[in-house]
Short mmCIF file of C-alpha atoms in Angstrom, two decimals:
data_model
loop_
_atom_site.label_atom_id
_atom_site.label_comp_id
_atom_site.label_asym_id
_atom_site.label_seq_id
_atom_site.Cartn_x
_atom_site.Cartn_y
_atom_site.Cartn_z
CA MET A 24 36.13 118.75 -30.64
CA ASP A 25 39.37 117.16 -31.91
CA LYS A 26 38.96 114.15 -29.63
CA SER A 27 35.33 113.81 -30.68
CA GLU A 28 36.26 113.90 -34.36
CA ASN A 29 38.89 111.23 -33.87
CA LEU A 30 36.38 109.05 -32.08
CA ILE A 31 33.75 109.58 -34.77
CA ASN A 32 36.20 108.69 -37.53
CA GLN A 33 37.25 105.52 -35.72
CA VAL A 34 33.68 104.29 -35.25
CA PHE A 35 31.80 105.46 -38.34
CA LYS A 36 33.03 104.92 -41.90
CA ASN A 37 30.11 106.21 -43.95
CA GLU A 38 30.37 109.91 -44.83
CA ILE A 39 26.64 110.42 -44.26
CA GLN A 40 26.97 108.94 -40.78
CA ILE A 41 30.01 111.07 -39.93
CA LYS A 42 28.25 114.30 -40.92
CA ARG A 43 25.15 113.31 -38.99
CA ILE A 44 27.08 112.43 -35.81
CA LYS A 45 29.09 115.64 -35.90
CA LYS A 46 25.90 117.65 -36.19
CA GLU A 47 24.32 115.63 -33.36
CA LEU A 48 27.26 116.27 -31.04
CA GLN A 49 27.21 119.97 -31.78
CA GLN A 50 23.55 120.04 -30.75
CA LEU A 51 24.35 118.15 -27.54
CA GLU A 52 27.03 120.71 -26.73
CA GLN A 53 24.36 123.43 -26.86
CA LEU A 54 22.41 121.85 -23.98
CA ASN A 55 22.70 123.48 -20.56
CA PRO A 56 25.73 121.77 -18.91
CA SER A 57 24.19 122.18 -15.46
CA GLU A 58 21.25 120.03 -16.61
CA PHE A 59 23.03 117.59 -18.90
CA LYS A 60 26.68 116.55 -18.56
CA ILE A 61 27.78 114.73 -21.74
CA THR A 62 30.75 112.34 -22.01
CA LEU A 63 31.81 110.29 -25.05
CA LYS A 64 33.61 106.95 -25.18
CA GLN A 65 34.27 104.33 -27.82
CA SER A 66 32.53 101.01 -27.21
CA ILE A 67 32.76 97.46 -28.50
CA LEU A 68 29.83 98.01 -30.88
CA GLY A 69 30.25 101.70 -31.62
CA MET A 70 30.01 104.77 -29.40
CA HIS A 71 28.77 105.42 -25.87
CA ILE A 72 27.29 108.76 -24.87
CA TYR A 73 27.04 109.12 -21.08
CA VAL A 74 24.46 111.64 -19.89
CA GLU A 75 24.36 112.79 -16.28
CA ILE A 76 21.31 114.67 -15.05
CA PRO A 77 21.08 116.29 -11.59
CA PRO A 78 19.86 114.31 -8.56
CA MET A 79 16.09 114.17 -8.18
CA PRO A 80 14.19 114.09 -4.86
CA GLN A 81 12.54 110.76 -4.01
CA VAL A 82 14.69 108.96 -6.59
CA ASN A 83 18.43 109.58 -6.26
CA SER A 84 18.92 112.58 -4.03
CA ASP A 85 22.65 112.26 -3.28
CA ARG A 86 24.27 111.86 -6.72
CA PRO A 87 23.57 112.42 -10.42
CA ILE A 88 21.45 110.00 -12.43
CA THR A 89 23.42 108.52 -15.32
CA PHE A 90 22.03 107.28 -18.61
CA LEU A 91 23.96 105.63 -21.40
CA LEU A 92 23.06 106.14 -25.05
CA SER A 93 24.64 103.31 -26.98
CA LEU A 94 25.14 103.94 -30.70
CA ASP A 95 25.80 101.01 -32.99
CA ASN A 96 28.25 101.68 -35.81
CA LYS A 97 25.21 101.57 -38.12
CA PHE A 98 23.52 104.53 -36.39
CA PRO A 99 21.28 106.35 -37.38
CA PHE A 100 20.02 103.54 -39.59
CA VAL A 101 19.47 101.48 -36.43
CA PHE A 102 18.04 102.92 -33.22
CA PRO A 103 20.20 103.89 -30.24
CA ARG A 104 19.77 101.94 -27.03
CA VAL A 105 19.21 103.82 -23.79
CA HIS A 106 20.32 102.24 -20.50
CA LEU A 107 19.99 103.44 -16.92
CA LEU A 108 23.20 102.93 -14.94
CA ASN A 109 22.08 103.86 -11.40
CA TYR A 110 20.39 101.65 -8.85
CA ILE A 111 17.43 103.94 -8.12
CA THR A 112 14.48 101.52 -7.94
CA ARG A 113 13.68 98.24 -6.26
CA PRO A 114 13.59 96.04 -8.31
CA THR A 115 16.50 97.57 -10.18
CA MET A 116 16.22 99.03 -13.67
CA SER A 117 20.02 99.11 -13.97
CA ASP A 118 20.17 95.66 -15.52
CA GLY A 119 20.90 96.16 -19.23
CA ARG A 120 17.34 96.88 -20.36
CA ASP A 121 16.78 99.33 -23.22
CA PHE A 122 14.30 102.15 -22.43
CA ILE A 123 14.29 103.90 -25.81
CA ASP A 124 10.60 103.13 -26.49
CA GLN A 125 9.30 104.65 -23.25
CA ILE A 126 11.57 107.69 -23.55
CA ILE A 127 10.68 108.74 -27.11
CA ASP A 128 7.11 107.39 -26.79
CA GLN A 129 6.93 106.65 -30.52
CA GLN A 130 8.40 104.31 -33.10
CA TRP A 131 12.06 104.95 -33.82
CA SER A 132 12.84 106.94 -36.94
CA PRO A 133 16.23 108.21 -38.17
CA SER A 134 14.70 111.69 -38.09
CA ILE A 135 14.71 111.60 -34.28
CA LEU A 136 17.74 113.48 -32.95
CA LEU A 137 19.88 112.55 -29.97
CA TYR A 138 19.43 115.88 -28.23
CA GLU A 139 15.65 115.32 -28.37
CA ILE A 140 16.12 111.99 -26.62
CA VAL A 141 18.41 113.51 -23.98
CA GLN A 142 15.94 116.30 -23.21
CA LYS A 143 13.25 113.69 -22.48
CA LEU A 144 15.31 111.86 -19.84
CA PRO A 145 14.09 113.95 -16.84
CA LYS A 146 10.48 113.35 -17.89
CA PHE A 147 11.17 109.61 -17.98
CA ILE A 148 12.57 109.73 -14.44
CA ASP A 149 9.44 111.62 -13.35
CA LEU A 150 7.38 108.76 -14.79
CA VAL A 151 9.47 106.25 -12.84
CA ARG A 152 9.17 108.34 -9.67
CA SER A 153 5.38 108.20 -9.87
CA GLN A 154 5.51 104.38 -9.90
CA LEU A 155 8.24 103.64 -7.34
CA GLY A 156 5.99 101.37 -5.29
CA ASN A 157 4.65 99.45 -8.31
CA ARG A 158 6.93 96.42 -8.68
CA ASP A 159 5.18 94.93 -11.71
CA TYR A 160 5.23 98.27 -13.52
CA LEU A 161 8.98 98.67 -12.97
CA LEU A 162 9.63 95.12 -14.21
CA GLY A 163 7.56 95.85 -17.32
CA LEU A 164 9.52 98.93 -18.36
CA GLY A 165 12.07 98.65 -21.17
CA LYS A 166 12.96 95.60 -23.20
CA TYR A 167 15.75 93.13 -23.76
CA HIS A 168 17.04 92.39 -27.24
CA ILE A 169 17.03 88.59 -27.23
CA ASP A 170 19.44 86.79 -29.58
CA SER A 171 21.37 89.99 -30.25
CA ASP A 172 24.62 91.48 -29.00
CA PHE A 173 24.62 92.31 -25.30
CA GLU A 174 27.01 95.04 -24.23
CA SER A 175 29.08 94.35 -21.15
CA ASP A 176 31.61 97.20 -21.38
CA PHE A 177 29.78 99.53 -19.00
CA ASP A 178 29.10 99.20 -15.27
CA LEU A 179 25.73 98.26 -13.82
CA GLU A 180 25.03 98.62 -10.11
CA ASP A 181 24.12 95.64 -7.91
CA VAL A 182 24.42 92.88 -10.50
CA GLU A 183 26.62 89.80 -10.32
CA TYR A 184 28.14 87.66 -13.05
CA HIS A 185 28.72 83.91 -12.75
CA GLN A 186 30.50 81.66 -15.25
CA VAL A 187 28.66 78.35 -15.63
CA LYS A 188 28.23 75.39 -17.94
CA GLU A 189 24.66 74.67 -19.01
CA PHE A 190 23.48 71.21 -20.03
CA ILE A 191 22.00 71.37 -23.54
CA ASN A 192 21.01 68.07 -25.17
CA GLY A 193 23.51 66.21 -23.03
CA LYS A 194 26.37 68.62 -23.79
CA GLN A 195 27.95 71.22 -21.51
CA VAL A 196 27.90 74.72 -23.03
CA ASN A 197 29.73 77.73 -21.60
CA ARG A 198 27.35 80.40 -20.35
CA VAL A 199 27.33 83.51 -18.15
CA PHE A 200 24.57 84.41 -15.71
CA GLN A 201 23.88 88.06 -14.91
CA LEU A 202 21.98 88.13 -11.63
CA SER A 203 19.93 91.02 -10.25
CA ASN A 204 16.77 91.46 -8.19
CA SER A 205 14.82 92.22 -11.38
CA TYR A 206 15.88 89.81 -14.14
CA THR A 207 18.24 86.87 -14.47
CA LEU A 208 20.00 86.94 -17.82
CA LEU A 209 21.62 84.03 -19.61
CA LEU A 210 24.46 85.09 -21.89
CA ASP A 211 26.44 83.23 -24.53
CA GLN A 212 30.06 84.35 -24.56
CA GLY A 213 31.59 83.78 -27.98
CA LYS A 214 33.33 86.35 -30.18
CA THR A 215 30.63 88.69 -28.92
CA ILE A 216 28.26 88.33 -25.99
CA THR A 217 24.73 87.33 -27.00
CA LEU A 218 21.68 87.59 -24.79
CA LEU A 219 19.83 84.27 -24.83
CA THR A 220 17.11 84.67 -22.21
CA ALA A 221 15.83 87.23 -19.69
CA THR A 222 13.70 85.78 -16.90
CA PRO A 223 12.21 87.65 -13.92
CA THR A 224 14.24 86.56 -10.91
CA LYS A 225 11.03 86.25 -8.91
CA ASP A 226 10.02 83.40 -11.28
CA LEU A 227 12.68 81.12 -9.80
CA ILE A 228 10.61 78.57 -7.89
CA ARG A 229 13.51 76.75 -6.27
CA ILE A 230 17.13 75.75 -6.74
CA PHE A 231 18.73 72.60 -5.39
CA LYS A 232 21.92 70.63 -5.84
CA THR A 233 22.16 67.02 -7.05
CA ASN A 234 25.77 65.90 -6.72
CA ASP A 235 27.64 68.64 -8.66
CA ILE A 236 24.65 69.71 -10.74
CA LEU A 237 22.51 72.73 -9.87
CA ASN A 238 18.84 72.35 -10.77
CA LEU A 239 16.90 75.58 -11.30
CA ILE A 240 13.12 75.29 -11.50
CA TRP A 241 11.56 78.29 -13.27
CA LYS A 242 7.90 79.22 -13.54
CA THR A 243 6.77 79.67 -17.13
CA GLY A 244 3.99 81.86 -18.49
CA ASP A 245 1.63 78.90 -18.96
CA GLU A 246 1.87 78.00 -15.25
CA ASN A 247 4.14 75.09 -15.99
CA GLU A 248 7.72 74.63 -14.84
CA ARG A 249 11.01 74.66 -16.72
CA LEU A 250 14.11 72.81 -15.54
CA GLN A 251 17.53 74.31 -16.16
CA GLN A 252 20.66 72.37 -15.18
CA ILE A 253 24.10 73.92 -14.76
CA ILE A 254 27.43 73.34 -13.08
CA CYS A 255 29.74 76.04 -11.79
CA ALA A 256 32.96 76.36 -9.82
CA LYS A 257 31.28 77.68 -6.64
CA PRO A 258 27.76 76.23 -6.53
CA ASP A 259 26.99 77.28 -2.94
CA GLN A 260 28.01 80.85 -3.71
CA PHE A 261 25.75 80.85 -6.79
CA ILE A 262 22.81 79.49 -4.77
CA ASP A 263 23.26 82.13 -2.07
CA ALA A 264 23.55 84.89 -4.67
CA ILE A 265 20.46 84.05 -6.70
CA ASN A 266 18.39 83.43 -3.56
CA SER A 267 19.44 86.78 -2.08
CA PHE A 268 18.45 88.58 -5.28
CA LYS A 269 15.12 86.70 -5.37
CA THR A 270 14.25 87.56 -1.76
CA GLY A 271 15.41 91.17 -2.07
CA SER A 272 18.30 90.79 0.38
CA SER A 273 21.23 91.52 -1.95
CA THR A 274 24.00 93.53 -0.32
CA ARG A 275 23.32 96.93 -1.90
CA LYS A 276 21.03 99.02 0.34
CA ILE A 277 19.13 102.15 -0.62
CA PRO A 278 20.51 105.00 1.53
CA VAL A 279 18.17 106.41 4.13
CA ASN A 280 17.94 109.73 2.31
CA GLU A 281 16.57 107.93 -0.75
CA VAL A 282 13.69 106.42 1.22
CA THR A 283 10.61 108.57 0.73
CA LEU A 284 7.09 108.72 2.05
CA GLN A 285 5.88 108.41 -1.51
CA GLN A 286 7.80 105.21 -2.13
CA TYR A 287 6.65 103.55 1.09
CA SER A 288 3.34 105.29 1.63
CA THR A 289 1.59 101.95 1.16
CA ILE A 290 3.69 100.29 3.88
CA GLN A 291 2.74 100.97 7.51
CA ILE A 292 5.35 98.81 9.15
CA ASP A 293 3.53 98.28 12.48
CA HIS A 294 0.42 97.17 10.62
CA LEU A 295 2.53 94.91 8.38
CA LEU A 296 4.21 93.23 11.38
CA GLU A 297 0.81 92.56 12.96
CA LYS A 298 -0.39 91.15 9.64
CA ILE A 299 2.64 88.84 9.46
CA THR A 300 2.00 87.50 12.98
CA GLN A 301 -1.63 86.83 12.11
CA GLU A 302 -0.72 85.11 8.81
CA GLU A 303 1.94 82.97 10.54
CA ASP A 304 -0.68 81.78 13.04
CA GLU A 305 -3.11 81.00 10.20
CA VAL A 306 -0.49 79.00 8.27
CA GLU A 307 0.49 77.11 11.40
CA GLY A 308 -3.15 76.32 12.14
CA GLN A 309 -4.15 75.37 8.59
CA LEU A 310 -1.72 75.06 5.70
CA THR A 311 -3.31 76.40 2.51
CA LYS A 312 -1.75 77.67 -0.71
CA GLU A 313 -3.55 81.01 -0.38
CA GLY A 314 -2.30 81.47 3.17
CA VAL A 315 1.28 80.61 2.27
CA CYS A 316 1.28 82.99 -0.70
CA LYS A 317 -0.03 85.83 1.46
CA LEU A 318 2.68 85.18 4.06
CA ILE A 319 5.41 85.08 1.40
CA GLU A 320 4.22 88.41 0.01
CA SER A 321 4.22 89.97 3.49
CA TYR A 322 7.73 88.66 4.20
CA GLN A 323 8.95 90.20 0.92
CA LYS A 324 7.41 93.56 1.80
CA ALA A 325 9.15 93.53 5.17
CA ILE A 326 12.46 92.60 3.52
CA GLU A 327 12.15 95.46 1.03
CA TYR A 328 11.19 97.96 3.73
CA TYR A 329 14.01 97.15 6.15
CA SER A 330 16.58 96.75 3.34
CA ALA A 331 15.67 100.19 2.05
CA ILE A 332 16.47 101.86 5.37
CA SER A 333 19.62 99.74 5.93
CA ASP A 334 18.08 98.02 8.95
CA ASP A 335 19.46 94.53 9.66
CA LYS A 336 15.97 93.41 10.64
CA HIS A 337 15.55 92.48 6.98
CA LEU A 338 17.80 89.45 7.68
CA LYS A 339 15.24 88.13 10.17
CA PHE A 340 12.57 88.07 7.48
CA VAL A 341 14.94 86.66 4.86
CA GLN A 342 15.54 83.75 7.26
CA LYS A 343 11.81 83.37 7.89
CA LEU A 344 11.12 83.30 4.15
CA GLN A 345 13.88 80.79 3.44
CA ASN A 346 12.74 78.53 6.29
CA LEU A 347 9.16 78.64 5.01
CA LEU A 348 10.19 77.74 1.47
CA LYS A 349 12.37 74.86 2.72
CA GLU A 350 9.45 73.10 4.44
CA GLU A 351 8.57 69.95 2.53
CA GLU A 352 4.80 70.40 2.93
CA VAL A 353 5.03 73.99 1.66
CA GLN A 354 7.04 72.90 -1.39
CA LYS A 355 4.47 70.20 -2.18
CA LEU A 356 1.68 72.76 -1.83
CA LEU A 357 3.31 75.43 -3.99
CA TYR A 358 5.03 73.37 -6.66
CA ALA A 359 2.69 70.44 -7.21
CA GLN A 360 1.37 70.32 -10.81
#
């Protein structure tokens, strides 16, 4: 407890806060250590509480699932943030999102205790497990705190960071991209790191290079397009990275023992391959927007399936998808206003 007290005294200055945190940690120590392994660390903004829960079938069967409770130095007068650190879903939820709302299932109040939050973590994973095949549901979980501090002093799985300069009103402004197969984050790196935007990676319509400038065309909620222009030291590497995250072909694979009948019960691969052949013939015979969109969706399902079982066949469908999107007539069809 000596180390914990030193940490508490370094982070929190208000006597009320110190008493509250000490009581909270004592309650956490009373939890069954075989169900909840608790570790404390100081963070840039306050204190990190790492919580490991045992592996769960159909989700992460070979290693513990790790959550991070991030306490601001104003806690409990501001809510804690809860992050998931493991890559256990596709698209990933280990991307900096805060899941506090779904976990406590009520509005935050200082009367809510940390040990109550921790005890609800397995139930939250059960909720996620029931929706493993629902991509839109997984993307809708949690929230980002736009225009507020973004913590970068803990590890997230299968994300990449790229230093860039963004063109804003004719000026070049230093930025950082965090790329994942769920959301693409734009960060401002000043004295602290601030989250500026969080955009679903799937909403990237296309990216192309004009001289040294990278042009990113994003779909917006009103079915219009938004142009973002950046420059970076390794533009081709950035293009490859963001395209691989968009198509679901990033390097991290889900181990075979994490692939479950529940997760892929909606995918009968033989039927899907027949469907792809039929849709390819239809697109070749008559190019329509509906036909192209169906084919793109089928390619993405094949990529996700083969990536999940670490089968290199996913590369074949990545190439097919990229070739389709490169065709000039397809681009005109999909991206015309």
